[in-house]
């Protein structure tokens, strides 16, 4: 909102807000002029002209004539900073530029980077002279610093002049350390203080009085050699610790890799005494260990292990005969006749790595599993074949018995119907039968054929 210095012409007043036009806009239907914001808000509620109530849409609006814009923009208004003391009355279209760039009563930012004060434009020069965050230049090192940090910088400035605490001579701060190493009044300790000398005094008395009479001066050669040997021993200890740490890490990795194969018993006990058997555990029998898996018996000596291949090749390795009756004997005999010749499995290589030995054992177990699966499959097929053959034989016997039963039934029926007693004569080949009667004329000869089935012999060619 603007505060106008003079009375405004009524023709320049908006009939909605009752203030001079701001961004005036006119209608094309009734030629009435309103503020852009006022007419937009009015049409959002009622699409009618606020003056004559005629129908009006946003498409019926157009910018007002330039002369109307110029008249309202040239109206004199008071400066927004009048309450702070500004008495200027610029034109309305210039009031923002006046407050931003010209007005002495407008608040502006301080040029100092860390200063948050906002003085008036007319007081800015005075504020810059007294601002705590203004930048100044150090007189000693010519470095640009903040005024608030000047005291801290002065205490640490390397080019500032300071007095020696021992002799009182004024020296540049960056040269103070070098001066302290040569100051004759500086308090120092004896060079042999690390070995036991407790003397403390000024530097000029050290070389003149103390050093010639210091008892540790005569032993400085011994102390030097001792320190050198200690340094060598420390280096060796560090190397040994590093090696021990590596060995410990490798042992931990080996223990983790071995798992249950790791034994923590001392080596002397293992070499002196044989391992004790745990109670409740039983060792595998030698025939299974040596004959099936090919492993060496851990309780036997090396010489006996060396002779195992020759012993396995002898007749003692053949399985003992089994005297049983029934179907299992047929299966075992068939499997024995079809089994491949026995292949000697070498014992576990004790000279190789544990990983290779475990891999060899795993391959042996996989081979045994495959062989057992193949054996099971062959046995199943053999049983299936035998059962099929038995079924065929039983079916043949049933058919034969049925034929005999039908023949006897026919004979009995014919004898009852004729009321005589006769006898039955069978043919030589066994394929037909004839009934003869003694006391009456025989009926027509009846020949009955008996169905004969031939057994089909199947062989297991698997």
CSV table of C-alpha atoms in Angstrom, one decimal:
chain,number,residue,atom,x,y,z
A,1,UNK,CA,0.0,0.0,0.0
A,2,UNK,CA,1.2,3.5,-0.8
A,3,UNK,CA,0.6,6.7,1.1
A,4,UNK,CA,-0.2,9.5,-1.5
A,5,UNK,CA,1.0,13.1,-0.8
A,6,UNK,CA,-2.0,14.8,-2.6
A,7,UNK,CA,-5.6,14.0,-3.1
A,8,UNK,CA,-6.1,11.6,-6.0
A,9,UNK,CA,-8.5,12.3,-8.9
A,10,UNK,CA,-11.7,10.2,-8.5
A,11,UNK,CA,-11.4,9.0,-12.1
A,12,UNK,CA,-8.2,7.1,-11.1
A,13,UNK,CA,-9.8,5.3,-8.2
A,14,UNK,CA,-10.7,1.6,-8.5
A,15,UNK,CA,-14.4,1.0,-7.7
A,16,UNK,CA,-13.6,-2.3,-5.9
A,17,UNK,CA,-10.7,-1.4,-3.6
A,18,UNK,CA,-11.3,2.4,-3.5
A,19,UNK,CA,-7.6,3.1,-4.1
A,20,UNK,CA,-5.7,4.4,-7.2
A,21,UNK,CA,-5.3,1.8,-9.9
A,22,UNK,CA,-2.4,-0.6,-9.6
A,23,UNK,CA,-1.7,-2.4,-12.9
A,24,UNK,CA,-5.0,-1.1,-14.4
A,25,UNK,CA,-7.0,-3.3,-16.8
A,26,UNK,CA,-10.1,-2.4,-18.8
A,27,UNK,CA,-13.1,-4.4,-20.1
A,28,UNK,CA,-13.9,-4.7,-23.8
A,29,UNK,CA,-17.7,-4.8,-23.2
A,30,UNK,CA,-18.4,-1.9,-20.9
A,31,UNK,CA,-15.0,-0.1,-20.9
A,32,UNK,CA,-14.7,0.0,-17.2
A,33,UNK,CA,-11.2,0.0,-15.5
A,34,UNK,CA,-10.2,-1.9,-12.5
A,35,UNK,CA,-7.0,-3.1,-10.7
A,36,UNK,CA,-5.8,-6.4,-12.2
A,37,UNK,CA,-5.9,-8.1,-8.8
A,38,UNK,CA,-9.3,-6.7,-7.9
A,39,UNK,CA,-11.2,-7.7,-11.0
A,40,UNK,CA,-9.6,-11.2,-11.1
A,41,UNK,CA,-10.7,-11.8,-7.5
A,42,UNK,CA,-14.3,-10.5,-8.3
A,43,UNK,CA,-14.7,-12.7,-11.4
A,44,UNK,CA,-13.7,-15.8,-9.5
A,45,UNK,CA,-16.8,-15.3,-7.4
A,46,UNK,CA,-19.3,-13.8,-9.9
A,47,UNK,CA,-18.8,-13.6,-13.7
A,48,UNK,CA,-20.3,-10.1,-13.9
A,49,UNK,CA,-19.0,-6.6,-14.1
A,50,UNK,CA,-19.0,-5.0,-10.6
A,51,UNK,CA,-20.3,-1.7,-12.0
A,52,UNK,CA,-23.3,-2.5,-14.4
A,53,UNK,CA,-23.7,-6.3,-13.6
A,54,UNK,CA,-23.2,-7.2,-17.3
A,55,UNK,CA,-21.8,-10.7,-18.1
A,56,UNK,CA,-18.1,-10.6,-18.1
A,57,UNK,CA,-15.3,-13.2,-18.5
A,58,UNK,CA,-11.6,-13.1,-18.2
A,59,UNK,CA,-11.3,-13.2,-21.9
A,60,UNK,CA,-13.1,-9.8,-22.1
A,61,UNK,CA,-10.3,-8.0,-20.2
A,62,UNK,CA,-7.4,-6.0,-21.8
A,63,UNK,CA,-4.6,-3.7,-20.5
A,64,UNK,CA,-5.8,-0.2,-19.8
A,65,UNK,CA,-4.7,2.7,-22.0
A,66,UNK,CA,-1.1,3.9,-21.6
A,67,UNK,CA,-2.3,7.4,-20.5
A,68,UNK,CA,-4.2,5.9,-17.5
A,69,UNK,CA,-1.1,3.9,-16.6
A,70,UNK,CA,1.1,7.0,-16.8
A,71,UNK,CA,-1.3,9.1,-14.7
A,72,UNK,CA,-1.4,6.6,-11.8
A,73,UNK,CA,2.4,5.9,-12.0
A,74,UNK,CA,3.2,9.6,-11.8
A,75,UNK,CA,1.3,10.1,-8.5
A,76,UNK,CA,3.6,11.3,-5.7
A,77,UNK,CA,3.8,9.0,-2.7
A,78,UNK,CA,5.7,9.1,0.6
A,79,UNK,CA,8.9,7.0,1.1
A,80,UNK,CA,8.4,3.7,3.0
A,81,UNK,CA,11.1,4.9,5.5
A,82,UNK,CA,9.2,8.0,6.5
A,83,UNK,CA,8.9,6.7,10.0
A,84,UNK,CA,12.7,6.5,10.2
A,85,UNK,CA,13.1,10.2,9.1
A,86,UNK,CA,13.0,10.2,5.3
A,87,UNK,CA,10.9,13.1,3.9
A,88,UNK,CA,11.3,12.4,0.2
A,89,UNK,CA,8.1,12.0,-2.0
A,90,UNK,CA,9.1,10.2,-5.2
A,91,UNK,CA,6.7,9.2,-8.0
A,92,UNK,CA,5.0,5.9,-7.4
A,93,UNK,CA,6.9,4.0,-10.1
A,94,UNK,CA,10.2,5.3,-8.6
A,95,UNK,CA,9.6,4.6,-5.0
A,96,UNK,CA,11.1,1.1,-5.0
A,97,UNK,CA,14.3,2.2,-6.7
A,98,UNK,CA,14.5,5.1,-4.3
A,99,UNK,CA,14.3,2.9,-1.2
A,100,UNK,CA,16.7,0.4,-2.6
A,101,UNK,CA,19.5,2.6,-4.0
A,102,UNK,CA,19.1,6.2,-2.7
A,103,UNK,CA,17.2,6.4,0.6
A,104,UNK,CA,19.6,7.2,3.5
A,105,UNK,CA,17.2,5.6,6.0
A,106,UNK,CA,17.1,2.2,4.3
A,107,UNK,CA,18.8,-0.6,6.3
A,108,UNK,CA,21.8,-2.1,4.5
A,109,UNK,CA,24.2,-5.0,5.2
A,110,UNK,CA,27.6,-4.5,6.7
A,111,UNK,CA,30.4,-5.2,4.2
A,112,UNK,CA,32.2,-7.3,6.8
A,113,UNK,CA,31.7,-11.0,6.1
A,114,UNK,CA,30.9,-12.1,9.6
A,115,UNK,CA,29.0,-9.0,10.8
A,116,UNK,CA,25.2,-9.4,11.1
A,117,UNK,CA,24.4,-5.8,11.8
A,118,UNK,CA,22.2,-3.7,9.4
A,119,UNK,CA,22.9,0.0,9.9
A,120,UNK,CA,21.2,2.7,8.0
A,121,UNK,CA,22.8,3.8,4.7
A,122,UNK,CA,23.7,7.2,6.1
A,123,UNK,CA,25.5,5.5,9.1
A,124,UNK,CA,27.3,2.9,7.2
A,125,UNK,CA,30.7,4.7,7.0
A,126,UNK,CA,30.6,5.3,10.8
A,127,UNK,CA,29.7,1.7,11.5
A,128,UNK,CA,32.6,0.4,9.3
A,129,UNK,CA,35.1,2.4,11.6
A,130,UNK,CA,33.7,0.8,14.8
A,131,UNK,CA,32.6,-2.7,13.5
A,132,UNK,CA,34.1,-5.6,15.6
A,133,UNK,CA,34.2,-7.7,12.4
A,134,UNK,CA,36.1,-5.2,10.3
A,135,UNK,CA,39.3,-6.3,8.7
A,136,UNK,CA,42.6,-4.7,9.7
A,137,UNK,CA,46.3,-5.3,8.8
A,138,UNK,CA,48.8,-6.6,11.4
A,139,UNK,CA,51.7,-4.1,11.8
A,140,UNK,CA,54.3,-6.8,12.4
A,141,UNK,CA,53.5,-9.5,9.7
A,142,UNK,CA,51.2,-7.4,7.5
A,143,UNK,CA,48.5,-10.1,7.5
A,144,UNK,CA,44.8,-9.2,7.1
A,145,UNK,CA,42.9,-10.2,10.1
A,146,UNK,CA,39.6,-9.5,11.8
A,147,UNK,CA,39.5,-6.8,14.5
A,148,UNK,CA,37.9,-9.2,17.0
A,149,UNK,CA,40.8,-11.6,16.5
A,150,UNK,CA,43.5,-9.0,16.7
A,151,UNK,CA,44.5,-9.8,20.4
A,152,UNK,CA,44.7,-13.5,19.8
A,153,UNK,CA,46.8,-12.9,16.6
A,154,UNK,CA,49.1,-10.5,18.5
A,155,UNK,CA,49.9,-13.2,21.0
A,156,UNK,CA,50.8,-15.7,18.3
A,157,UNK,CA,52.2,-13.5,15.6
A,158,UNK,CA,55.6,-14.9,14.5
A,159,UNK,CA,56.9,-11.4,13.7
A,160,UNK,CA,56.0,-9.8,17.0
A,161,UNK,CA,58.7,-8.7,19.3
A,162,UNK,CA,58.8,-10.5,22.7
A,163,UNK,CA,61.2,-10.7,25.6
A,164,UNK,CA,63.1,-13.8,26.6
A,165,UNK,CA,61.9,-15.2,30.0
A,166,UNK,CA,65.5,-16.0,31.1
A,167,UNK,CA,67.7,-13.2,30.0
A,168,UNK,CA,65.0,-10.5,29.2
A,169,UNK,CA,66.4,-9.7,25.6
A,170,UNK,CA,63.7,-8.6,23.1
A,171,UNK,CA,63.7,-11.1,20.2
A,172,UNK,CA,61.3,-11.9,17.3
A,173,UNK,CA,58.9,-14.7,18.4
A,174,UNK,CA,59.9,-17.0,15.5
A,175,UNK,CA,63.6,-16.7,16.6
A,176,UNK,CA,62.7,-17.5,20.3
A,177,UNK,CA,63.3,-21.3,20.0
A,178,UNK,CA,66.7,-20.8,18.4
A,179,UNK,CA,67.6,-18.3,21.1
A,180,UNK,CA,66.5,-20.6,23.8
A,181,UNK,CA,68.9,-23.3,22.6
A,182,UNK,CA,71.9,-20.9,23.1
A,183,UNK,CA,70.7,-18.5,25.9
A,184,UNK,CA,73.4,-18.5,28.6
A,185,UNK,CA,70.8,-18.0,31.4
A,186,UNK,CA,68.4,-20.7,30.3
A,187,UNK,CA,67.7,-23.4,32.8
A,188,UNK,CA,68.8,-26.9,31.5
A,189,UNK,CA,69.5,-30.4,32.8
A,190,UNK,CA,72.6,-32.5,32.4
A,191,UNK,CA,73.0,-34.5,29.2
A,192,UNK,CA,73.3,-37.6,31.4
A,193,UNK,CA,70.0,-37.1,33.1
A,194,UNK,CA,68.5,-40.1,31.3
A,195,UNK,CA,71.2,-42.3,33.0
A,196,UNK,CA,70.8,-40.9,36.5
A,197,UNK,CA,72.3,-37.4,36.8
A,198,UNK,CA,70.0,-35.1,38.7
A,199,UNK,CA,71.8,-31.7,38.1
A,200,UNK,CA,69.7,-28.7,37.1
A,201,UNK,CA,71.1,-25.3,36.4
A,202,UNK,CA,71.8,-22.5,34.0
A,203,UNK,CA,73.7,-23.1,30.7
A,204,UNK,CA,76.8,-21.0,31.5
A,205,UNK,CA,77.4,-23.0,34.7
A,206,UNK,CA,77.0,-26.3,33.0
A,207,UNK,CA,80.1,-26.2,30.8
A,208,UNK,CA,82.2,-24.3,33.4
A,209,UNK,CA,81.5,-26.1,36.7
A,210,UNK,CA,79.3,-29.2,36.4
A,211,UNK,CA,80.5,-31.1,33.3
A,212,UNK,CA,84.1,-31.5,34.5
A,213,UNK,CA,82.9,-33.0,37.8
A,214,UNK,CA,80.0,-35.0,36.6
A,215,UNK,CA,80.6,-38.7,37.5
A,216,UNK,CA,78.5,-39.9,34.5
A,217,UNK,CA,80.8,-38.2,32.0
A,218,UNK,CA,83.4,-40.9,32.3
A,219,UNK,CA,80.9,-43.6,31.7
A,220,UNK,CA,79.3,-42.1,28.6
A,221,UNK,CA,81.1,-44.6,26.3
A,222,UNK,CA,79.6,-47.5,28.2
A,223,UNK,CA,76.2,-45.9,28.2
A,224,UNK,CA,76.4,-45.4,24.4
A,225,UNK,CA,77.3,-49.0,23.8
A,226,UNK,CA,74.6,-50.1,26.2
A,227,UNK,CA,72.0,-48.0,24.4
A,228,UNK,CA,73.1,-49.4,21.0
A,229,UNK,CA,72.7,-53.0,22.2
A,230,UNK,CA,69.3,-52.2,23.7
A,231,UNK,CA,68.2,-50.7,20.4
A,232,UNK,CA,69.4,-53.9,18.6
A,233,UNK,CA,67.7,-56.1,21.1
A,234,UNK,CA,64.4,-54.1,20.8
A,235,UNK,CA,64.6,-54.5,17.0
A,236,UNK,CA,65.1,-58.2,17.3
A,237,UNK,CA,62.3,-58.5,19.8
A,238,UNK,CA,60.0,-56.7,17.4
A,239,UNK,CA,61.0,-59.0,14.6
A,240,UNK,CA,60.4,-62.1,16.8
A,241,UNK,CA,57.0,-60.8,17.9
A,242,UNK,CA,56.1,-60.2,14.3
A,243,UNK,CA,57.2,-63.7,13.3
A,244,UNK,CA,55.3,-65.2,16.3
A,245,UNK,CA,52.2,-63.3,15.4
A,246,UNK,CA,52.4,-64.7,11.8
A,247,UNK,CA,53.0,-68.2,13.1
A,248,UNK,CA,50.0,-67.8,15.5
A,249,UNK,CA,47.8,-66.6,12.7
A,250,UNK,CA,48.9,-69.5,10.5
A,251,UNK,CA,48.3,-72.0,13.3
A,252,UNK,CA,44.8,-70.5,13.8
A,253,UNK,CA,44.0,-70.9,10.1
A,254,UNK,CA,45.4,-74.5,10.1
A,255,UNK,CA,43.3,-75.3,13.2
A,256,UNK,CA,40.2,-73.9,11.5
A,257,UNK,CA,41.0,-75.8,8.3
A,258,UNK,CA,41.7,-79.1,10.1
A,259,UNK,CA,38.6,-78.9,12.3
A,260,UNK,CA,38.1,-82.3,14.1
A,261,UNK,CA,41.5,-83.5,12.8
A,262,UNK,CA,43.3,-81.1,15.0
A,263,UNK,CA,44.9,-82.5,18.2
A,264,UNK,CA,46.2,-80.1,20.9
A,265,UNK,CA,48.2,-82.7,22.8
A,266,UNK,CA,51.9,-82.1,23.2
A,267,UNK,CA,54.2,-83.6,20.6
A,268,UNK,CA,56.4,-85.5,23.2
A,269,UNK,CA,53.4,-87.3,24.5
A,270,UNK,CA,52.3,-88.4,21.0
A,271,UNK,CA,55.8,-89.7,20.1
A,272,UNK,CA,56.4,-91.5,23.4
A,273,UNK,CA,53.1,-93.2,23.9
A,274,UNK,CA,50.5,-94.6,21.5
A,275,UNK,CA,47.1,-92.8,21.5
A,276,UNK,CA,44.7,-94.1,24.0
A,277,UNK,CA,41.3,-95.4,22.9
A,278,UNK,CA,38.4,-93.4,23.9
A,279,UNK,CA,35.9,-95.5,26.0
A,280,UNK,CA,32.8,-96.5,24.1
A,281,UNK,CA,34.4,-96.4,20.7
A,282,UNK,CA,35.2,-99.4,18.5
A,283,UNK,CA,37.7,-99.7,15.7
A,284,UNK,CA,36.5,-100.9,12.3
A,285,UNK,CA,37.4,-104.5,11.5
A,286,UNK,CA,40.4,-105.2,9.3
A,287,UNK,CA,38.5,-107.1,6.6
A,288,UNK,CA,36.2,-104.1,6.0
A,289,UNK,CA,38.9,-101.6,6.3
A,290,UNK,CA,41.5,-103.3,4.1
A,291,UNK,CA,39.3,-105.3,1.7
A,292,UNK,CA,36.5,-102.9,0.9
A,293,UNK,CA,37.9,-99.3,1.3
A,294,UNK,CA,41.6,-100.2,1.0
A,295,UNK,CA,42.6,-98.2,4.1
A,296,UNK,CA,45.6,-99.3,6.2
A,297,UNK,CA,44.9,-100.5,9.7
A,298,UNK,CA,46.2,-97.7,12.0
A,299,UNK,CA,47.2,-100.3,14.6
A,300,UNK,CA,49.5,-102.2,12.3
A,301,UNK,CA,53.1,-101.5,11.4
A,302,UNK,CA,54.6,-100.0,8.3
A,303,UNK,CA,56.1,-103.3,7.2
A,304,UNK,CA,52.7,-105.0,7.4
A,305,UNK,CA,51.1,-102.2,5.4
A,306,UNK,CA,53.7,-102.7,2.7
A,307,UNK,CA,52.7,-106.4,2.4
A,308,UNK,CA,49.0,-105.7,2.1
A,309,UNK,CA,48.7,-105.8,-1.7
A,310,UNK,CA,50.1,-109.3,-1.9
A,311,UNK,CA,47.9,-110.5,0.9
A,312,UNK,CA,44.8,-109.0,-0.8
A,313,UNK,CA,45.6,-110.9,-4.1
A,314,UNK,CA,45.5,-114.3,-2.4
A,315,UNK,CA,42.6,-116.6,-2.0
A,316,UNK,CA,41.8,-115.4,1.5
A,317,UNK,CA,40.2,-112.3,0.0
A,318,UNK,CA,37.5,-114.3,-1.7
A,319,UNK,CA,34.1,-114.2,0.1
A,320,UNK,CA,33.2,-117.4,2.0
A,321,UNK,CA,30.5,-119.6,0.5
A,322,UNK,CA,27.0,-119.0,1.8
A,323,UNK,CA,24.7,-122.0,2.2
A,324,UNK,CA,21.1,-120.7,2.1
A,325,UNK,CA,17.9,-121.8,0.4
A,326,UNK,CA,15.2,-119.9,-1.3
A,327,UNK,CA,15.2,-116.8,-3.5
A,328,UNK,CA,18.0,-114.8,-1.8
A,329,UNK,CA,20.5,-117.5,-2.7
A,330,UNK,CA,19.6,-117.1,-6.4
A,331,UNK,CA,20.0,-113.4,-6.2
A,332,UNK,CA,23.4,-113.6,-4.4
A,333,UNK,CA,24.6,-116.3,-6.9
A,334,UNK,CA,23.4,-114.2,-9.8
A,335,UNK,CA,25.1,-111.1,-8.4
A,336,UNK,CA,28.3,-113.1,-7.8
A,337,UNK,CA,28.4,-114.4,-11.3
A,338,UNK,CA,27.7,-110.9,-12.8
A,339,UNK,CA,30.0,-108.8,-10.4
A,340,UNK,CA,33.1,-107.3,-12.0
A,341,UNK,CA,36.5,-108.5,-10.9
A,342,UNK,CA,37.7,-106.9,-7.6
A,343,UNK,CA,39.9,-103.8,-8.1
A,344,UNK,CA,42.5,-103.2,-5.4
A,345,UNK,CA,42.0,-99.7,-3.9
A,346,UNK,CA,45.3,-98.2,-2.8
A,347,UNK,CA,45.6,-97.1,0.9
A,348,UNK,CA,45.4,-93.5,2.0
A,349,UNK,CA,48.6,-91.6,1.1
A,350,UNK,CA,49.9,-90.5,4.4
A,351,UNK,CA,52.7,-88.6,2.8
A,352,UNK,CA,50.4,-86.2,1.0
A,353,UNK,CA,48.4,-83.3,2.4
A,354,UNK,CA,45.3,-83.8,4.4
A,355,UNK,CA,43.2,-82.1,1.8
A,356,UNK,CA,44.3,-84.5,-0.9
A,357,UNK,CA,43.7,-87.5,1.4
A,358,UNK,CA,40.2,-86.3,2.2
A,359,UNK,CA,39.5,-85.7,-1.5
A,360,UNK,CA,40.7,-89.3,-2.3
A,361,UNK,CA,38.4,-90.7,0.5
A,362,UNK,CA,35.5,-88.7,-0.9
A,363,UNK,CA,36.0,-90.1,-4.4
A,364,UNK,CA,36.1,-93.6,-2.9
A,365,UNK,CA,32.9,-93.0,-1.1
A,366,UNK,CA,31.2,-91.6,-4.2
A,367,UNK,CA,32.4,-94.7,-6.2
A,368,UNK,CA,31.0,-97.0,-3.5
A,369,UNK,CA,27.7,-95.1,-3.5
A,370,UNK,CA,27.4,-95.4,-7.3
A,371,UNK,CA,28.2,-99.2,-7.1
A,372,UNK,CA,25.6,-99.8,-4.4
A,373,UNK,CA,23.0,-97.9,-6.4
A,374,UNK,CA,23.7,-100.0,-9.5
A,375,UNK,CA,23.6,-103.2,-7.4
A,376,UNK,CA,20.2,-102.2,-6.0
A,377,UNK,CA,18.9,-101.5,-9.5
A,378,UNK,CA,20.1,-104.9,-10.8
A,379,UNK,CA,18.5,-106.7,-7.9
A,380,UNK,CA,15.2,-104.9,-8.4
A,381,UNK,CA,15.1,-105.8,-12.1
A,382,UNK,CA,16.0,-109.5,-11.3
A,383,UNK,CA,13.2,-109.8,-8.7
A,384,UNK,CA,10.8,-108.2,-11.2
A,385,UNK,CA,11.7,-110.8,-13.9
A,386,UNK,CA,11.3,-113.7,-11.5
A,387,UNK,CA,7.9,-112.6,-10.4
A,388,UNK,CA,6.7,-112.2,-14.0
A,389,UNK,CA,7.9,-115.7,-14.8
A,390,UNK,CA,6.1,-117.2,-11.7
A,391,UNK,CA,2.9,-115.3,-12.7
A,392,UNK,CA,3.0,-116.9,-16.1
A,393,UNK,CA,3.5,-120.4,-14.7
A,394,UNK,CA,0.6,-120.0,-12.2
A,395,UNK,CA,-1.6,-118.7,-15.1
A,396,UNK,CA,-0.7,-121.8,-17.2
A,397,UNK,CA,-1.5,-124.2,-14.3
A,398,UNK,CA,-4.8,-122.4,-13.7
A,399,UNK,CA,-5.8,-122.9,-17.4
A,400,UNK,CA,-4.9,-126.6,-17.3
A,401,UNK,CA,-6.9,-127.2,-14.1
A,402,UNK,CA,-9.8,-125.4,-15.6
A,403,UNK,CA,-9.7,-127.5,-18.7
A,404,UNK,CA,-9.6,-130.7,-16.6
A,405,UNK,CA,-12.5,-129.5,-14.5
A,406,UNK,CA,-14.6,-128.8,-17.6
A,407,UNK,CA,-13.8,-132.3,-19.1
A,408,UNK,CA,-14.8,-134.1,-15.9
A,409,UNK,CA,-18.0,-132.0,-15.7
A,410,UNK,CA,-18.9,-133.0,-19.2
A,411,UNK,CA,-18.3,-136.7,-18.5
A,412,UNK,CA,-20.5,-136.7,-15.4
A,413,UNK,CA,-23.3,-134.8,-17.2
A,414,UNK,CA,-23.3,-137.3,-20.1
A,415,UNK,CA,-23.3,-140.3,-17.8
A,416,UNK,CA,-26.3,-139.0,-15.8
A,417,UNK,CA,-28.3,-138.3,-19.0
A,418,UNK,CA,-27.7,-141.7,-20.5
A,419,UNK,CA,-28.3,-143.6,-17.3
A,420,UNK,CA,-25.6,-146.2,-18.1
A,421,UNK,CA,-22.3,-147.1,-16.8
A,422,UNK,CA,-19.3,-146.7,-19.0
A,423,UNK,CA,-15.7,-146.1,-19.0
A,424,UNK,CA,-13.5,-143.5,-20.5
A,425,UNK,CA,-10.7,-144.2,-23.0
A,426,UNK,CA,-8.0,-141.6,-23.5
A,427,UNK,CA,-6.1,-141.1,-26.6
A,428,UNK,CA,-2.5,-142.0,-26.8
A,429,UNK,CA,-1.4,-138.4,-27.4
A,430,UNK,CA,-3.4,-137.1,-24.4
A,431,UNK,CA,-5.2,-134.5,-26.5
A,432,UNK,CA,-8.7,-136.3,-26.7
A,433,UNK,CA,-11.0,-138.8,-24.6
A,434,UNK,CA,-13.8,-141.2,-25.7
A,435,UNK,CA,-16.5,-142.7,-23.5
A,436,UNK,CA,-17.8,-146.2,-24.2
A,437,UNK,CA,-21.1,-147.8,-22.7
A,438,UNK,CA,-21.6,-151.4,-21.8
A,439,UNK,CA,-25.4,-152.0,-21.5
A,440,UNK,CA,-26.8,-149.8,-24.3
A,441,UNK,CA,-25.9,-148.4,-27.6
A,442,UNK,CA,-23.4,-145.6,-27.3
A,443,UNK,CA,-24.3,-142.1,-28.2
A,444,UNK,CA,-22.4,-140.3,-30.8
A,445,UNK,CA,-18.8,-140.0,-30.0
A,446,UNK,CA,-17.9,-136.8,-28.3
A,447,UNK,CA,-14.4,-135.6,-28.6
A,448,UNK,CA,-13.3,-132.9,-26.2
A,449,UNK,CA,-10.1,-131.0,-26.9
A,450,UNK,CA,-8.0,-129.9,-23.9
A,451,UNK,CA,-6.3,-126.6,-24.3
A,452,UNK,CA,-2.6,-126.8,-23.8
A,453,UNK,CA,-0.4,-123.9,-23.0
A,454,UNK,CA,3.3,-123.9,-23.5
A,455,UNK,CA,5.4,-122.2,-20.9
A,456,UNK,CA,7.4,-119.3,-22.1
A,457,UNK,CA,10.9,-119.4,-20.7
A,458,UNK,CA,12.3,-115.9,-20.2
A,459,UNK,CA,15.9,-115.3,-19.4
A,460,UNK,CA,17.3,-112.4,-17.5
A,461,UNK,CA,19.7,-110.9,-20.0
A,462,UNK,CA,20.4,-107.9,-17.9
